[in-house]
């Protein structure tokens, strides 16, 4: 999945994105209001691996996406949609920038 604006790109994670994700989510101030502690490098790698795995699921129920700048291509955050009940059209939306 890929959405592009003049300045940003929303796309599926790539394997190497764990480094940028770790740089962001290892900061205690960034994750202060999140339901998890600051991520270790290992946590970030596992997170990206799970996102890549869920992106290949058929039908796809989890859209965990990287937010990047078009210029630098660096991950600056993430957003997601988790389908919780396809029959009732239920979903959870989240973001972290």
PDB file of N, CA and C in Angstrom:
ATOM      1  N   UNK A   1       0.840  -1.167   0.000  1.00  0.00           N
ATOM      2  CA  UNK A   1       0.000   0.000   0.000  1.00  0.00           C
ATOM      3  C   UNK A   1       0.890   1.237   0.000  1.00  0.00           C
ATOM      4  N   UNK A   2       0.485   2.238  -0.760  1.00  0.00           N
ATOM      5  CA  UNK A   2       1.294   3.456  -0.861  1.00  0.00           C
ATOM      6  C   UNK A   2       0.388   4.631  -1.206  1.00  0.00           C
ATOM      7  N   UNK A   3       0.444   5.672  -0.375  1.00  0.00           N
ATOM      8  CA  UNK A   3      -0.261   6.925  -0.626  1.00  0.00           C
ATOM      9  C   UNK A   3       0.777   8.037  -0.615  1.00  0.00           C
ATOM     10  N   UNK A   4       0.688   8.953  -1.587  1.00  0.00           N
ATOM     11  CA  UNK A   4       1.699   9.998  -1.700  1.00  0.00           C
ATOM     12  C   UNK A   4       1.030  11.364  -1.761  1.00  0.00           C
ATOM     13  N   UNK A   5       1.582  12.323  -0.973  1.00  0.00           N
ATOM     14  CA  UNK A   5       1.160  13.721  -1.049  1.00  0.00           C
ATOM     15  C   UNK A   5       2.359  14.528  -1.519  1.00  0.00           C
ATOM     16  N   UNK A   6       2.225  15.827  -1.549  1.00  0.00           N
ATOM     17  CA  UNK A   6       3.332  16.676  -1.987  1.00  0.00           C
ATOM     18  C   UNK A   6       4.559  16.522  -1.089  1.00  0.00           C
ATOM     19  N   UNK A   7       4.345  16.303   0.223  1.00  0.00           N
ATOM     20  CA  UNK A   7       5.470  16.236   1.158  1.00  0.00           C
ATOM     21  C   UNK A   7       5.653  14.890   1.847  1.00  0.00           C
ATOM     22  N   UNK A   8       4.602  14.088   1.916  1.00  0.00           N
ATOM     23  CA  UNK A   8       4.659  12.851   2.690  1.00  0.00           C
ATOM     24  C   UNK A   8       4.330  11.627   1.862  1.00  0.00           C
ATOM     25  N   UNK A   9       4.761  10.495   2.369  1.00  0.00           N
ATOM     26  CA  UNK A   9       4.403   9.203   1.784  1.00  0.00           C
ATOM     27  C   UNK A   9       3.957   8.287   2.924  1.00  0.00           C
ATOM     28  N   UNK A  10       2.844   7.616   2.718  1.00  0.00           N
ATOM     29  CA  UNK A  10       2.354   6.604   3.645  1.00  0.00           C
ATOM     30  C   UNK A  10       2.487   5.285   2.907  1.00  0.00           C
ATOM     31  N   UNK A  11       3.237   4.351   3.489  1.00  0.00           N
ATOM     32  CA  UNK A  11       3.530   3.106   2.773  1.00  0.00           C
ATOM     33  C   UNK A  11       3.709   1.959   3.753  1.00  0.00           C
ATOM     34  N   UNK A  12       3.695   0.765   3.214  1.00  0.00           N
ATOM     35  CA  UNK A  12       4.022  -0.392   4.035  1.00  0.00           C
ATOM     36  C   UNK A  12       5.466  -0.246   4.522  1.00  0.00           C
ATOM     37  N   UNK A  13       5.724  -0.798   5.688  1.00  0.00           N
ATOM     38  CA  UNK A  13       7.090  -0.783   6.206  1.00  0.00           C
ATOM     39  C   UNK A  13       8.002  -1.584   5.293  1.00  0.00           C
ATOM     40  N   UNK A  14       9.271  -1.200   5.259  1.00  0.00           N
ATOM     41  CA  UNK A  14      10.333  -1.958   4.588  1.00  0.00           C
ATOM     42  C   UNK A  14      11.221  -2.533   5.688  1.00  0.00           C
ATOM     43  N   UNK A  15      11.904  -3.658   5.429  1.00  0.00           N
ATOM     44  CA  UNK A  15      12.713  -4.296   6.472  1.00  0.00           C
ATOM     45  C   UNK A  15      13.706  -3.352   7.166  1.00  0.00           C
ATOM     46  N   UNK A  16      14.291  -2.436   6.428  1.00  0.00           N
ATOM     47  CA  UNK A  16      15.296  -1.541   7.009  1.00  0.00           C
ATOM     48  C   UNK A  16      14.704  -0.389   7.823  1.00  0.00           C
ATOM     49  N   UNK A  17      13.398  -0.246   7.846  1.00  0.00           N
ATOM     50  CA  UNK A  17      12.753   0.849   8.581  1.00  0.00           C
ATOM     51  C   UNK A  17      12.868   0.721  10.090  1.00  0.00           C
ATOM     52  N   UNK A  18      13.273  -0.441  10.586  1.00  0.00           N
ATOM     53  CA  UNK A  18      13.355  -0.622  12.034  1.00  0.00           C
ATOM     54  C   UNK A  18      14.292   0.385  12.679  1.00  0.00           C
ATOM     55  N   UNK A  19      15.337   0.798  11.962  1.00  0.00           N
ATOM     56  CA  UNK A  19      16.301   1.746  12.534  1.00  0.00           C
ATOM     57  C   UNK A  19      15.642   3.102  12.813  1.00  0.00           C
ATOM     58  N   UNK A  20      14.898   3.605  11.832  1.00  0.00           N
ATOM     59  CA  UNK A  20      14.194   4.875  12.021  1.00  0.00           C
ATOM     60  C   UNK A  20      13.124   4.743  13.103  1.00  0.00           C
ATOM     61  N   UNK A  21      12.394   3.633  13.091  1.00  0.00           N
ATOM     62  CA  UNK A  21      11.357   3.415  14.091  1.00  0.00           C
ATOM     63  C   UNK A  21      11.983   3.373  15.490  1.00  0.00           C
ATOM     64  N   UNK A  22      13.107   2.695  15.614  1.00  0.00           N
ATOM     65  CA  UNK A  22      13.795   2.635  16.906  1.00  0.00           C
ATOM     66  C   UNK A  22      14.229   4.023  17.362  1.00  0.00           C
ATOM     67  N   UNK A  23      14.768   4.813  16.447  1.00  0.00           N
ATOM     68  CA  UNK A  23      15.217   6.163  16.806  1.00  0.00           C
ATOM     69  C   UNK A  23      14.058   6.993  17.367  1.00  0.00           C
ATOM     70  N   UNK A  24      12.882   6.811  16.828  1.00  0.00           N
ATOM     71  CA  UNK A  24      11.701   7.559  17.293  1.00  0.00           C
ATOM     72  C   UNK A  24      11.161   6.970  18.594  1.00  0.00           C
ATOM     73  N   UNK A  25      10.878   5.684  18.581  1.00  0.00           N
ATOM     74  CA  UNK A  25      10.129   5.071  19.676  1.00  0.00           C
ATOM     75  C   UNK A  25      10.998   4.582  20.835  1.00  0.00           C
ATOM     76  N   UNK A  26      12.290   4.869  20.800  1.00  0.00           N
ATOM     77  CA  UNK A  26      13.139   4.586  21.959  1.00  0.00           C
ATOM     78  C   UNK A  26      13.204   5.806  22.881  1.00  0.00           C
ATOM     79  N   UNK A  27      12.632   6.912  22.442  1.00  0.00           N
ATOM     80  CA  UNK A  27      12.620   8.153  23.220  1.00  0.00           C
ATOM     81  C   UNK A  27      11.459   8.123  24.219  1.00  0.00           C
ATOM     82  N   UNK A  28      11.755   8.163  25.520  1.00  0.00           N
ATOM     83  CA  UNK A  28      10.679   8.112  26.520  1.00  0.00           C
ATOM     84  C   UNK A  28       9.638   9.219  26.359  1.00  0.00           C
ATOM     85  N   UNK A  29      10.053  10.401  25.913  1.00  0.00           N
ATOM     86  CA  UNK A  29       9.083  11.489  25.718  1.00  0.00           C
ATOM     87  C   UNK A  29       8.104  11.181  24.592  1.00  0.00           C
ATOM     88  N   UNK A  30       8.565  10.493  23.570  1.00  0.00           N
ATOM     89  CA  UNK A  30       7.706  10.172  22.428  1.00  0.00           C
ATOM     90  C   UNK A  30       6.649   9.136  22.819  1.00  0.00           C
ATOM     91  N   UNK A  31       7.031   8.172  23.618  1.00  0.00           N
ATOM     92  CA  UNK A  31       6.095   7.081  23.952  1.00  0.00           C
ATOM     93  C   UNK A  31       5.399   7.271  25.297  1.00  0.00           C
ATOM     94  N   UNK A  32       5.524   8.449  25.862  1.00  0.00           N
ATOM     95  CA  UNK A  32       4.959   8.721  27.184  1.00  0.00           C
ATOM     96  C   UNK A  32       3.495   8.299  27.302  1.00  0.00           C
ATOM     97  N   UNK A  33       2.693   8.542  26.294  1.00  0.00           N
ATOM     98  CA  UNK A  33       1.259   8.235  26.362  1.00  0.00           C
ATOM     99  C   UNK A  33       0.876   6.997  25.556  1.00  0.00           C
ATOM    100  N   UNK A  34       1.865   6.184  25.241  1.00  0.00           N
ATOM    101  CA  UNK A  34       1.623   4.941  24.519  1.00  0.00           C
ATOM    102  C   UNK A  34       1.506   3.787  25.516  1.00  0.00           C
ATOM    103  N   UNK A  35       0.880   2.693  25.114  1.00  0.00           N
ATOM    104  CA  UNK A  35       0.723   1.562  26.036  1.00  0.00           C
ATOM    105  C   UNK A  35       1.951   0.649  26.101  1.00  0.00           C
ATOM    106  N   UNK A  36       3.118   1.171  25.725  1.00  0.00           N
ATOM    107  CA  UNK A  36       4.346   0.380  25.764  1.00  0.00           C
ATOM    108  C   UNK A  36       5.504   1.253  26.233  1.00  0.00           C
ATOM    109  N   UNK A  37       6.542   0.605  26.711  1.00  0.00           N
ATOM    110  CA  UNK A  37       7.766   1.282  27.141  1.00  0.00           C
ATOM    111  C   UNK A  37       8.589   1.661  25.905  1.00  0.00           C
ATOM    112  N   UNK A  38       9.605   2.516  26.059  1.00  0.00           N
ATOM    113  CA  UNK A  38      10.481   2.812  24.922  1.00  0.00           C
ATOM    114  C   UNK A  38      10.996   1.513  24.294  1.00  0.00           C
ATOM    115  N   UNK A  39      11.014   1.486  22.980  1.00  0.00           N
ATOM    116  CA  UNK A  39      11.415   0.273  22.262  1.00  0.00           C
ATOM    117  C   UNK A  39      12.931   0.110  22.221  1.00  0.00           C
ATOM    118  N   UNK A  40      13.366  -1.122  22.382  1.00  0.00           N
ATOM    119  CA  UNK A  40      14.769  -1.458  22.153  1.00  0.00           C
ATOM    120  C   UNK A  40      14.935  -1.679  20.642  1.00  0.00           C
ATOM    121  N   UNK A  41      16.173  -1.819  20.207  1.00  0.00           N
ATOM    122  CA  UNK A  41      16.422  -2.106  18.793  1.00  0.00           C
ATOM    123  C   UNK A  41      15.744  -3.414  18.406  1.00  0.00           C
ATOM    124  N   UNK A  42      15.821  -4.394  19.286  1.00  0.00           N
ATOM    125  CA  UNK A  42      15.188  -5.684  19.032  1.00  0.00           C
ATOM    126  C   UNK A  42      13.661  -5.547  18.925  1.00  0.00           C
ATOM    127  N   UNK A  43      13.072  -4.748  19.813  1.00  0.00           N
ATOM    128  CA  UNK A  43      11.626  -4.496  19.763  1.00  0.00           C
ATOM    129  C   UNK A  43      11.234  -3.888  18.416  1.00  0.00           C
ATOM    130  N   UNK A  44      12.018  -2.908  17.956  1.00  0.00           N
ATOM    131  CA  UNK A  44      11.717  -2.232  16.692  1.00  0.00           C
ATOM    132  C   UNK A  44      11.822  -3.199  15.518  1.00  0.00           C
ATOM    133  N   UNK A  45      12.852  -4.054  15.522  1.00  0.00           N
ATOM    134  CA  UNK A  45      12.992  -5.055  14.454  1.00  0.00           C
ATOM    135  C   UNK A  45      11.794  -5.998  14.439  1.00  0.00           C
ATOM    136  N   UNK A  46      11.404  -6.472  15.599  1.00  0.00           N
ATOM    137  CA  UNK A  46      10.261  -7.389  15.699  1.00  0.00           C
ATOM    138  C   UNK A  46       8.966  -6.712  15.251  1.00  0.00           C
ATOM    139  N   UNK A  47       8.795  -5.456  15.620  1.00  0.00           N
ATOM    140  CA  UNK A  47       7.593  -4.716  15.229  1.00  0.00           C
ATOM    141  C   UNK A  47       7.478  -4.644  13.709  1.00  0.00           C
ATOM    142  N   UNK A  48       8.585  -4.276  13.058  1.00  0.00           N
ATOM    143  CA  UNK A  48       8.583  -4.162  11.593  1.00  0.00           C
ATOM    144  C   UNK A  48       8.371  -5.535  10.957  1.00  0.00           C
ATOM    145  N   UNK A  49       8.982  -6.561  11.504  1.00  0.00           N
ATOM    146  CA  UNK A  49       8.779  -7.921  10.976  1.00  0.00           C
ATOM    147  C   UNK A  49       7.304  -8.330  11.062  1.00  0.00           C
ATOM    148  N   UNK A  50       6.646  -8.015  12.191  1.00  0.00           N
ATOM    149  CA  UNK A  50       5.218  -8.337  12.335  1.00  0.00           C
ATOM    150  C   UNK A  50       4.377  -7.548  11.333  1.00  0.00           C
ATOM    151  N   UNK A  51       4.735  -6.282  11.123  1.00  0.00           N
ATOM    152  CA  UNK A  51       4.000  -5.460  10.156  1.00  0.00           C
ATOM    153  C   UNK A  51       4.147  -6.034   8.743  1.00  0.00           C
ATOM    154  N   UNK A  52       5.353  -6.479   8.403  1.00  0.00           N
ATOM    155  CA  UNK A  52       5.582  -7.075   7.079  1.00  0.00           C
ATOM    156  C   UNK A  52       4.802  -8.376   6.930  1.00  0.00           C
ATOM    157  N   UNK A  53       4.788  -9.168   7.982  1.00  0.00           N
ATOM    158  CA  UNK A  53       4.051 -10.435   7.956  1.00  0.00           C
ATOM    159  C   UNK A  53       2.548 -10.181   7.793  1.00  0.00           C
ATOM    160  N   UNK A  54       2.001  -9.259   8.550  1.00  0.00           N
ATOM    161  CA  UNK A  54       0.558  -8.990   8.458  1.00  0.00           C
ATOM    162  C   UNK A  54       0.175  -8.359   7.124  1.00  0.00           C
ATOM    163  N   UNK A  55       1.108  -7.683   6.473  1.00  0.00           N
ATOM    164  CA  UNK A  55       0.825  -7.077   5.168  1.00  0.00           C
ATOM    165  C   UNK A  55       0.620  -8.139   4.091  1.00  0.00           C
ATOM    166  N   UNK A  56       1.148  -9.341   4.321  1.00  0.00           N
ATOM    167  CA  UNK A  56       1.002 -10.426   3.338  1.00  0.00           C
ATOM    168  C   UNK A  56      -0.227 -11.296   3.583  1.00  0.00           C
ATOM    169  N   UNK A  57      -0.944 -11.040   4.669  1.00  0.00           N
ATOM    170  CA  UNK A  57      -2.113 -11.851   5.003  1.00  0.00           C
ATOM    171  C   UNK A  57      -3.234 -11.645   3.986  1.00  0.00           C
ATOM    172  N   UNK A  58      -3.950 -12.727   3.710  1.00  0.00           N
ATOM    173  CA  UNK A  58      -5.097 -12.667   2.799  1.00  0.00           C
ATOM    174  C   UNK A  58      -6.280 -13.312   3.513  1.00  0.00           C
ATOM    175  N   UNK A  59      -7.336 -12.584   3.804  1.00  0.00           N
ATOM    176  CA  UNK A  59      -7.486 -11.151   3.559  1.00  0.00           C
ATOM    177  C   UNK A  59      -6.660 -10.345   4.556  1.00  0.00           C
ATOM    178  N   UNK A  60      -6.278  -9.182   4.125  1.00  0.00           N
ATOM    179  CA  UNK A  60      -5.478  -8.317   4.997  1.00  0.00           C
ATOM    180  C   UNK A  60      -6.395  -7.634   6.005  1.00  0.00           C
ATOM    181  N   UNK A  61      -6.036  -7.760   7.279  1.00  0.00           N
ATOM    182  CA  UNK A  61      -6.838  -7.155   8.339  1.00  0.00           C
ATOM    183  C   UNK A  61      -6.082  -6.088   9.116  1.00  0.00           C
ATOM    184  N   UNK A  62      -4.773  -6.018   8.906  1.00  0.00           N
ATOM    185  CA  UNK A  62      -3.949  -5.054   9.621  1.00  0.00           C
ATOM    186  C   UNK A  62      -3.129  -4.237   8.629  1.00  0.00           C
ATOM    187  N   UNK A  63      -3.287  -2.939   8.719  1.00  0.00           N
ATOM    188  CA  UNK A  63      -2.531  -2.010   7.874  1.00  0.00           C
ATOM    189  C   UNK A  63      -1.670  -1.164   8.800  1.00  0.00           C
ATOM    190  N   UNK A  64      -0.452  -1.601   9.052  1.00  0.00           N
ATOM    191  CA  UNK A  64       0.491  -0.862   9.890  1.00  0.00           C
ATOM    192  C   UNK A  64       1.466  -0.211   8.929  1.00  0.00           C
ATOM    193  N   UNK A  65       1.409   1.104   8.813  1.00  0.00           N
ATOM    194  CA  UNK A  65       2.085   1.816   7.740  1.00  0.00           C
ATOM    195  C   UNK A  65       3.104   2.822   8.252  1.00  0.00           C
ATOM    196  N   UNK A  66       4.170   2.995   7.487  1.00  0.00           N
ATOM    197  CA  UNK A  66       5.214   3.966   7.809  1.00  0.00           C
ATOM    198  C   UNK A  66       4.852   5.318   7.204  1.00  0.00           C
ATOM    199  N   UNK A  67       5.093   6.383   7.974  1.00  0.00           N
ATOM    200  CA  UNK A  67       4.964   7.747   7.470  1.00  0.00           C
ATOM    201  C   UNK A  67       6.364   8.242   7.179  1.00  0.00           C
ATOM    202  N   UNK A  68       6.607   8.690   5.961  1.00  0.00           N
ATOM    203  CA  UNK A  68       7.938   9.154   5.592  1.00  0.00           C
ATOM    204  C   UNK A  68       7.848  10.511   4.902  1.00  0.00           C
ATOM    205  N   UNK A  69       8.974  11.211   4.893  1.00  0.00           N
ATOM    206  CA  UNK A  69       9.056  12.431   4.094  1.00  0.00           C
ATOM    207  C   UNK A  69       9.445  12.007   2.682  1.00  0.00           C
ATOM    208  N   UNK A  70       8.899  12.660   1.694  1.00  0.00           N
ATOM    209  CA  UNK A  70       9.238  12.289   0.317  1.00  0.00           C
ATOM    210  C   UNK A  70      10.679  12.628  -0.006  1.00  0.00           C
ATOM    211  N   UNK A  71      11.194  13.717   0.559  1.00  0.00           N
ATOM    212  CA  UNK A  71      12.568  14.129   0.277  1.00  0.00           C
ATOM    213  C   UNK A  71      13.598  13.184   0.889  1.00  0.00           C
ATOM    214  N   UNK A  72      13.535  13.014   2.193  1.00  0.00           N
ATOM    215  CA  UNK A  72      14.564  12.250   2.895  1.00  0.00           C
ATOM    216  C   UNK A  72      14.265  10.756   2.938  1.00  0.00           C
ATOM    217  N   UNK A  73      13.001  10.377   2.721  1.00  0.00           N
ATOM    218  CA  UNK A  73      12.577   8.977   2.779  1.00  0.00           C
ATOM    219  C   UNK A  73      12.693   8.381   4.182  1.00  0.00           C
ATOM    220  N   UNK A  74      12.967   9.211   5.184  1.00  0.00           N
ATOM    221  CA  UNK A  74      13.110   8.731   6.558  1.00  0.00           C
ATOM    222  C   UNK A  74      11.731   8.525   7.182  1.00  0.00           C
ATOM    223  N   UNK A  75      11.610   7.485   7.989  1.00  0.00           N
ATOM    224  CA  UNK A  75      10.366   7.242   8.716  1.00  0.00           C
ATOM    225  C   UNK A  75      10.255   8.288   9.819  1.00  0.00           C
ATOM    226  N   UNK A  76       9.136   9.011   9.838  1.00  0.00           N
ATOM    227  CA  UNK A  76       8.921  10.037  10.864  1.00  0.00           C
ATOM    228  C   UNK A  76       7.768   9.664  11.796  1.00  0.00           C
ATOM    229  N   UNK A  77       7.143   8.532  11.532  1.00  0.00           N
ATOM    230  CA  UNK A  77       6.034   8.083  12.368  1.00  0.00           C
ATOM    231  C   UNK A  77       5.369   6.883  11.724  1.00  0.00           C
ATOM    232  N   UNK A  78       4.206   6.560  12.264  1.00  0.00           N
ATOM    233  CA  UNK A  78       3.465   5.424  11.716  1.00  0.00           C
ATOM    234  C   UNK A  78       1.986   5.647  11.941  1.00  0.00           C
ATOM    235  N   UNK A  79       1.194   4.937  11.185  1.00  0.00           N
ATOM    236  CA  UNK A  79      -0.248   4.966  11.365  1.00  0.00           C
ATOM    237  C   UNK A  79      -0.774   3.574  11.026  1.00  0.00           C
ATOM    238  N   UNK A  80      -1.977   3.314  11.446  1.00  0.00           N
ATOM    239  CA  UNK A  80      -2.488   1.987  11.188  1.00  0.00           C
ATOM    240  C   UNK A  80      -3.993   1.883  11.262  1.00  0.00           C
ATOM    241  N   UNK A  81      -4.464   0.808  10.699  1.00  0.00           N
ATOM    242  CA  UNK A  81      -5.874   0.450  10.721  1.00  0.00           C
ATOM    243  C   UNK A  81      -5.936  -1.046  10.961  1.00  0.00           C
ATOM    244  N   UNK A  82      -6.676  -1.439  11.973  1.00  0.00           N
ATOM    245  CA  UNK A  82      -6.859  -2.849  12.291  1.00  0.00           C
ATOM    246  C   UNK A  82      -8.337  -3.167  12.168  1.00  0.00           C
ATOM    247  N   UNK A  83      -8.673  -4.036  11.238  1.00  0.00           N
ATOM    248  CA  UNK A  83     -10.065  -4.437  11.054  1.00  0.00           C
ATOM    249  C   UNK A  83     -10.408  -5.422  12.161  1.00  0.00           C
ATOM    250  N   UNK A  84     -11.367  -5.051  12.992  1.00  0.00           N
ATOM    251  CA  UNK A  84     -11.723  -5.879  14.142  1.00  0.00           C
ATOM    252  C   UNK A  84     -12.937  -6.753  13.878  1.00  0.00           C
ATOM    253  N   UNK A  85     -13.796  -6.320  12.958  1.00  0.00           N
ATOM    254  CA  UNK A  85     -14.989  -7.092  12.636  1.00  0.00           C
ATOM    255  C   UNK A  85     -15.435  -6.696  11.230  1.00  0.00           C
ATOM    256  N   UNK A  86     -14.993  -7.458  10.250  1.00  0.00           N
ATOM    257  CA  UNK A  86     -15.287  -7.124   8.856  1.00  0.00           C
ATOM    258  C   UNK A  86     -16.784  -7.142   8.574  1.00  0.00           C
ATOM    259  N   UNK A  87     -17.514  -8.075   9.181  1.00  0.00           N
ATOM    260  CA  UNK A  87     -18.955  -8.158   8.955  1.00  0.00           C
ATOM    261  C   UNK A  87     -19.680  -6.919   9.457  1.00  0.00           C
ATOM    262  N   UNK A  88     -19.240  -6.396  10.591  1.00  0.00           N
ATOM    263  CA  UNK A  88     -19.880  -5.212  11.164  1.00  0.00           C
ATOM    264  C   UNK A  88     -19.164  -3.931  10.760  1.00  0.00           C
ATOM    265  N   UNK A  89     -18.148  -4.083   9.897  1.00  0.00           N
ATOM    266  CA  UNK A  89     -17.355  -2.954   9.434  1.00  0.00           C
ATOM    267  C   UNK A  89     -16.691  -2.206  10.587  1.00  0.00           C
ATOM    268  N   UNK A  90     -16.160  -2.984  11.551  1.00  0.00           N
ATOM    269  CA  UNK A  90     -15.492  -2.404  12.710  1.00  0.00           C
ATOM    270  C   UNK A  90     -13.993  -2.348  12.512  1.00  0.00           C
ATOM    271  N   UNK A  91     -13.373  -1.265  13.000  1.00  0.00           N
ATOM    272  CA  UNK A  91     -11.928  -1.119  12.875  1.00  0.00           C
ATOM    273  C   UNK A  91     -11.416  -0.195  13.958  1.00  0.00           C
ATOM    274  N   UNK A  92     -10.106  -0.278  14.198  1.00  0.00           N
ATOM    275  CA  UNK A  92      -9.403   0.609  15.119  1.00  0.00           C
ATOM    276  C   UNK A  92      -8.363   1.362  14.308  1.00  0.00           C
ATOM    277  N   UNK A  93      -8.281   2.676  14.504  1.00  0.00           N
ATOM    278  CA  UNK A  93      -7.321   3.511  13.788  1.00  0.00           C
ATOM    279  C   UNK A  93      -6.350   4.093  14.805  1.00  0.00           C
ATOM    280  N   UNK A  94      -5.072   4.156  14.459  1.00  0.00           N
ATOM    281  CA  UNK A  94      -4.085   4.737  15.350  1.00  0.00           C
ATOM    282  C   UNK A  94      -2.995   5.444  14.582  1.00  0.00           C
ATOM    283  N   UNK A  95      -2.279   6.337  15.271  1.00  0.00           N
ATOM    284  CA  UNK A  95      -1.153   7.023  14.637  1.00  0.00           C
ATOM    285  C   UNK A  95      -0.130   7.394  15.690  1.00  0.00           C
ATOM    286  N   UNK A  96       1.083   7.642  15.231  1.00  0.00           N
ATOM    287  CA  UNK A  96       2.167   8.105  16.089  1.00  0.00           C
ATOM    288  C   UNK A  96       3.130   8.890  15.212  1.00  0.00           C
ATOM    289  N   UNK A  97       3.145  10.190  15.405  1.00  0.00           N
ATOM    290  CA  UNK A  97       4.006  11.056  14.594  1.00  0.00           C
ATOM    291  C   UNK A  97       4.897  11.862  15.512  1.00  0.00           C
TER     292      UNK A  97
END
